[in-house]
């Protein structure tokens, strides 16, 4: 059984996509054992409660240093024997200690086709706003392994989504979530759980 710790900062729609895939049998041998939120009172915590998953709020603001924050996150994940950490709309930066402890075992979903519209400050509606401002015809989502810099780790999966005439950041965000993020994230977890991902420098080979 692959024990998964999911980290969230908002509504938790990607968390829900994972839970739905587990419930439907599409993610055999996978279980979300804990949900960690960077903020209080977000709907993702409600989703955890409904599904009887232990959750915790660990906020960066509560710690004087990134190291102390990292230590708190790490001890929480270890207390649940977490083997794979999934960042599902998690907006806080994670430090070196945590990333080293979970090397090649942290994945993130980002709402653009990396390396476009990514990096520090590109979260929420911003990647969609920038995509529309730039006038791209396709955008999408990326699931990647996490390294120290934002959105910099080896890419596991990507899926393109068409930009339509009249799109707003909100309509584009919704389409990217539904057609790309909610599809890619469970698929990446499935591949990971089945040992089908091999990291080869910047490339991730799917076996």
mmCIF file of C-alpha atoms in Angstrom:
data_model
loop_
_atom_site.group_PDB
_atom_site.id
_atom_site.type_symbol
_atom_site.label_atom_id
_atom_site.label_comp_id
_atom_site.label_asym_id
_atom_site.label_seq_id
_atom_site.Cartn_x
_atom_site.Cartn_y
_atom_site.Cartn_z
ATOM 1 C CA UNK A 1 0.000 0.000 0.000
ATOM 2 C CA UNK A 2 1.480 3.361 -1.072
ATOM 3 C CA UNK A 3 0.898 5.884 1.716
ATOM 4 C CA UNK A 4 0.308 9.360 0.302
ATOM 5 C CA UNK A 5 0.462 12.704 2.086
ATOM 6 C CA UNK A 6 -1.355 15.474 0.223
ATOM 7 C CA UNK A 7 -0.468 19.135 0.789
ATOM 8 C CA UNK A 8 -3.060 21.809 0.002
ATOM 9 C CA UNK A 9 -3.728 25.524 0.331
ATOM 10 C CA UNK A 10 -7.275 25.980 -0.972
ATOM 11 C CA UNK A 11 -10.404 24.237 -2.176
ATOM 12 C CA UNK A 12 -8.756 20.880 -2.709
ATOM 13 C CA UNK A 13 -10.194 19.991 -6.131
ATOM 14 C CA UNK A 14 -7.019 18.069 -7.017
ATOM 15 C CA UNK A 15 -7.223 16.259 -3.675
ATOM 16 C CA UNK A 16 -10.790 15.326 -4.621
ATOM 17 C CA UNK A 17 -9.621 14.009 -8.004
ATOM 18 C CA UNK A 18 -7.154 11.725 -6.192
ATOM 19 C CA UNK A 19 -9.804 10.525 -3.718
ATOM 20 C CA UNK A 20 -12.292 9.885 -6.533
ATOM 21 C CA UNK A 21 -9.722 7.796 -8.409
ATOM 22 C CA UNK A 22 -8.952 5.779 -5.276
ATOM 23 C CA UNK A 23 -12.683 5.219 -4.675
ATOM 24 C CA UNK A 24 -13.267 4.102 -8.272
ATOM 25 C CA UNK A 25 -10.415 1.592 -8.150
ATOM 26 C CA UNK A 26 -8.248 3.499 -10.644
ATOM 27 C CA UNK A 27 -5.493 3.856 -8.028
ATOM 28 C CA UNK A 28 -5.167 0.363 -6.591
ATOM 29 C CA UNK A 29 -2.806 0.037 -3.655
ATOM 30 C CA UNK A 30 -2.860 3.785 -2.913
ATOM 31 C CA UNK A 31 -4.188 5.532 0.167
ATOM 32 C CA UNK A 32 -4.182 9.154 1.303
ATOM 33 C CA UNK A 33 -3.133 8.871 4.952
ATOM 34 C CA UNK A 34 -2.920 12.578 5.814
ATOM 35 C CA UNK A 35 -3.756 16.012 4.410
ATOM 36 C CA UNK A 36 -1.679 19.058 5.383
ATOM 37 C CA UNK A 37 -2.927 22.565 4.704
ATOM 38 C CA UNK A 38 -0.872 25.748 4.767
ATOM 39 C CA UNK A 39 -4.015 27.656 5.821
ATOM 40 C CA UNK A 40 -6.901 27.256 8.218
ATOM 41 C CA UNK A 41 -10.555 27.116 7.121
ATOM 42 C CA UNK A 42 -9.981 25.964 3.525
ATOM 43 C CA UNK A 43 -12.429 23.574 1.891
ATOM 44 C CA UNK A 44 -9.708 20.977 1.295
ATOM 45 C CA UNK A 45 -9.750 20.332 5.065
ATOM 46 C CA UNK A 46 -13.492 19.717 4.851
ATOM 47 C CA UNK A 47 -12.878 17.172 2.068
ATOM 48 C CA UNK A 48 -10.370 15.385 4.310
ATOM 49 C CA UNK A 49 -12.896 15.346 7.153
ATOM 50 C CA UNK A 50 -15.684 13.946 4.929
ATOM 51 C CA UNK A 51 -13.316 11.151 3.853
ATOM 52 C CA UNK A 52 -12.135 10.539 7.439
ATOM 53 C CA UNK A 53 -8.530 11.421 6.600
ATOM 54 C CA UNK A 54 -6.464 12.929 9.438
ATOM 55 C CA UNK A 55 -5.575 16.518 8.586
ATOM 56 C CA UNK A 56 -3.419 19.233 10.049
ATOM 57 C CA UNK A 57 -2.756 22.930 9.467
ATOM 58 C CA UNK A 58 0.969 23.661 9.380
ATOM 59 C CA UNK A 59 1.450 27.296 8.457
ATOM 60 C CA UNK A 60 4.749 28.884 7.461
ATOM 61 C CA UNK A 61 3.773 31.962 9.494
ATOM 62 C CA UNK A 62 3.858 29.893 12.701
ATOM 63 C CA UNK A 63 7.613 29.306 12.367
ATOM 64 C CA UNK A 64 10.528 31.723 12.634
ATOM 65 C CA UNK A 65 12.634 29.928 10.020
ATOM 66 C CA UNK A 66 12.105 27.804 6.935
ATOM 67 C CA UNK A 67 14.193 25.125 8.661
ATOM 68 C CA UNK A 68 11.793 24.932 11.613
ATOM 69 C CA UNK A 69 8.816 24.833 9.234
ATOM 70 C CA UNK A 70 10.485 22.070 7.235
ATOM 71 C CA UNK A 71 11.139 20.084 10.384
ATOM 72 C CA UNK A 72 7.477 20.324 11.397
ATOM 73 C CA UNK A 73 6.295 19.163 7.958
ATOM 74 C CA UNK A 74 8.815 16.342 7.936
ATOM 75 C CA UNK A 75 7.963 15.029 11.393
ATOM 76 C CA UNK A 76 4.246 15.156 10.502
ATOM 77 C CA UNK A 77 4.737 13.149 7.297
ATOM 78 C CA UNK A 78 6.999 10.663 9.052
ATOM 79 C CA UNK A 79 4.439 10.143 11.807
ATOM 80 C CA UNK A 80 2.079 8.802 9.111
ATOM 81 C CA UNK A 81 4.820 6.812 7.314
ATOM 82 C CA UNK A 82 4.152 8.839 4.158
ATOM 83 C CA UNK A 83 5.989 7.462 1.115
ATOM 84 C CA UNK A 84 4.804 9.901 -1.572
ATOM 85 C CA UNK A 85 4.108 13.603 -0.994
ATOM 86 C CA UNK A 86 1.679 15.221 -3.433
ATOM 87 C CA UNK A 87 1.464 19.011 -3.688
ATOM 88 C CA UNK A 88 -2.096 19.640 -4.855
ATOM 89 C CA UNK A 89 -2.364 23.404 -5.059
ATOM 90 C CA UNK A 90 0.096 23.923 -2.203
ATOM 91 C CA UNK A 91 1.417 27.487 -2.223
ATOM 92 C CA UNK A 92 4.171 27.559 0.408
ATOM 93 C CA UNK A 93 7.811 26.990 -0.454
ATOM 94 C CA UNK A 94 9.274 23.792 0.972
ATOM 95 C CA UNK A 95 12.849 23.810 2.209
ATOM 96 C CA UNK A 96 15.924 21.738 1.460
ATOM 97 C CA UNK A 97 15.643 19.331 4.382
ATOM 98 C CA UNK A 98 12.143 18.191 3.397
ATOM 99 C CA UNK A 99 13.018 17.907 -0.301
ATOM 100 C CA UNK A 100 16.170 15.926 0.484
ATOM 101 C CA UNK A 101 14.296 13.578 2.833
ATOM 102 C CA UNK A 102 11.692 12.913 0.134
ATOM 103 C CA UNK A 103 14.012 13.060 -2.870
ATOM 104 C CA UNK A 104 12.159 11.960 -6.028
ATOM 105 C CA UNK A 105 9.089 11.275 -3.887
ATOM 106 C CA UNK A 106 7.367 14.691 -4.043
ATOM 107 C CA UNK A 107 5.203 15.545 -7.037
ATOM 108 C CA UNK A 108 3.451 18.781 -7.890
ATOM 109 C CA UNK A 109 0.769 19.768 -10.380
ATOM 110 C CA UNK A 110 1.183 23.169 -12.068
ATOM 111 C CA UNK A 111 -1.447 24.852 -14.282
ATOM 112 C CA UNK A 112 0.677 25.538 -17.370
ATOM 113 C CA UNK A 113 2.927 23.741 -19.801
ATOM 114 C CA UNK A 114 6.260 24.183 -18.008
ATOM 115 C CA UNK A 115 8.593 26.007 -18.772
ATOM 116 C CA UNK A 116 5.909 28.545 -19.768
ATOM 117 C CA UNK A 117 4.136 30.617 -17.120
ATOM 118 C CA UNK A 118 5.775 29.038 -14.095
ATOM 119 C CA UNK A 119 8.166 29.811 -11.265
ATOM 120 C CA UNK A 120 7.931 32.086 -8.250
ATOM 121 C CA UNK A 121 4.680 34.039 -8.125
ATOM 122 C CA UNK A 122 2.904 31.908 -10.731
ATOM 123 C CA UNK A 123 0.013 30.361 -8.828
ATOM 124 C CA UNK A 124 -3.794 30.465 -8.749
ATOM 125 C CA UNK A 125 -5.218 32.479 -11.627
ATOM 126 C CA UNK A 126 -1.892 34.102 -12.518
ATOM 127 C CA UNK A 127 -0.603 31.462 -15.017
ATOM 128 C CA UNK A 128 -3.961 31.631 -16.840
ATOM 129 C CA UNK A 129 -3.970 35.436 -16.846
ATOM 130 C CA UNK A 130 -0.431 35.489 -18.256
ATOM 131 C CA UNK A 131 -1.287 32.857 -20.886
ATOM 132 C CA UNK A 132 -4.200 34.983 -22.091
ATOM 133 C CA UNK A 133 -2.112 38.183 -22.071
ATOM 134 C CA UNK A 134 0.567 36.462 -24.127
ATOM 135 C CA UNK A 135 -1.980 35.214 -26.630
ATOM 136 C CA UNK A 136 -1.036 31.521 -26.611
ATOM 137 C CA UNK A 137 -3.370 29.135 -28.445
ATOM 138 C CA UNK A 138 -2.731 26.223 -26.081
ATOM 139 C CA UNK A 139 -1.919 26.010 -22.418
ATOM 140 C CA UNK A 140 -2.318 23.037 -20.087
ATOM 141 C CA UNK A 141 -0.956 21.412 -16.974
ATOM 142 C CA UNK A 142 2.257 19.711 -15.878
ATOM 143 C CA UNK A 143 2.994 17.170 -13.177
ATOM 144 C CA UNK A 144 6.638 17.167 -12.129
ATOM 145 C CA UNK A 145 8.971 16.001 -9.399
ATOM 146 C CA UNK A 146 9.771 18.759 -6.898
ATOM 147 C CA UNK A 147 13.191 20.316 -6.507
ATOM 148 C CA UNK A 148 14.293 23.351 -4.525
ATOM 149 C CA UNK A 149 13.305 25.998 -7.058
ATOM 150 C CA UNK A 150 9.638 26.515 -7.903
ATOM 151 C CA UNK A 151 8.414 24.347 -10.809
ATOM 152 C CA UNK A 152 11.943 23.240 -11.733
ATOM 153 C CA UNK A 153 11.998 19.455 -11.282
ATOM 154 C CA UNK A 154 11.866 16.734 -13.966
ATOM 155 C CA UNK A 155 8.561 16.613 -15.845
ATOM 156 C CA UNK A 156 6.458 13.452 -15.470
ATOM 157 C CA UNK A 157 3.362 14.248 -17.563
ATOM 158 C CA UNK A 158 1.929 17.155 -19.531
ATOM 159 C CA UNK A 159 -1.398 17.716 -21.226
ATOM 160 C CA UNK A 160 -2.348 20.532 -23.568
ATOM 161 C CA UNK A 161 -5.649 22.397 -23.321
ATOM 162 C CA UNK A 162 -6.970 24.723 -26.017
ATOM 163 C CA UNK A 163 -7.420 28.417 -25.298
ATOM 164 C CA UNK A 164 -10.801 29.557 -26.645
ATOM 165 C CA UNK A 165 -11.934 32.949 -27.924
ATOM 166 C CA UNK A 166 -13.538 34.875 -25.091
ATOM 167 C CA UNK A 167 -11.753 32.948 -22.348
ATOM 168 C CA UNK A 168 -11.252 34.678 -19.016
ATOM 169 C CA UNK A 169 -8.632 33.551 -16.491
ATOM 170 C CA UNK A 170 -11.499 31.874 -14.599
ATOM 171 C CA UNK A 171 -12.942 29.923 -17.561
ATOM 172 C CA UNK A 172 -9.464 28.867 -18.625
ATOM 173 C CA UNK A 173 -8.563 27.786 -15.089
ATOM 174 C CA UNK A 174 -11.699 25.624 -14.917
ATOM 175 C CA UNK A 175 -10.981 23.945 -18.280
ATOM 176 C CA UNK A 176 -7.326 23.287 -17.395
ATOM 177 C CA UNK A 177 -8.355 21.742 -14.072
ATOM 178 C CA UNK A 178 -11.073 19.535 -15.526
ATOM 179 C CA UNK A 179 -9.273 18.396 -18.669
ATOM 180 C CA UNK A 180 -5.662 18.295 -17.506
ATOM 181 C CA UNK A 181 -4.942 18.596 -13.773
ATOM 182 C CA UNK A 182 -7.613 16.138 -12.593
ATOM 183 C CA UNK A 183 -6.459 13.636 -15.234
ATOM 184 C CA UNK A 184 -2.682 13.997 -14.912
ATOM 185 C CA UNK A 185 -2.232 14.005 -11.153
ATOM 186 C CA UNK A 186 -3.949 10.646 -10.471
ATOM 187 C CA UNK A 187 -2.181 9.156 -13.505
ATOM 188 C CA UNK A 188 1.234 10.281 -12.224
ATOM 189 C CA UNK A 189 0.446 8.778 -8.812
ATOM 190 C CA UNK A 190 -0.587 5.509 -10.483
ATOM 191 C CA UNK A 191 2.663 5.352 -12.477
ATOM 192 C CA UNK A 192 4.699 6.148 -9.371
ATOM 193 C CA UNK A 193 2.884 3.533 -7.270
ATOM 194 C CA UNK A 194 3.549 0.888 -9.926
ATOM 195 C CA UNK A 195 7.258 1.740 -10.126
ATOM 196 C CA UNK A 196 6.931 2.890 -13.737
ATOM 197 C CA UNK A 197 8.793 6.199 -13.430
ATOM 198 C CA UNK A 198 12.548 6.283 -13.947
ATOM 199 C CA UNK A 199 14.374 9.581 -13.547
ATOM 200 C CA UNK A 200 17.183 10.018 -16.024
ATOM 201 C CA UNK A 201 18.706 13.482 -15.494
ATOM 202 C CA UNK A 202 15.978 15.917 -16.570
ATOM 203 C CA UNK A 203 14.012 13.185 -18.298
ATOM 204 C CA UNK A 204 11.442 10.951 -16.658
ATOM 205 C CA UNK A 205 11.119 7.693 -18.560
ATOM 206 C CA UNK A 206 7.748 5.959 -18.309
ATOM 207 C CA UNK A 207 8.424 2.231 -18.305
#
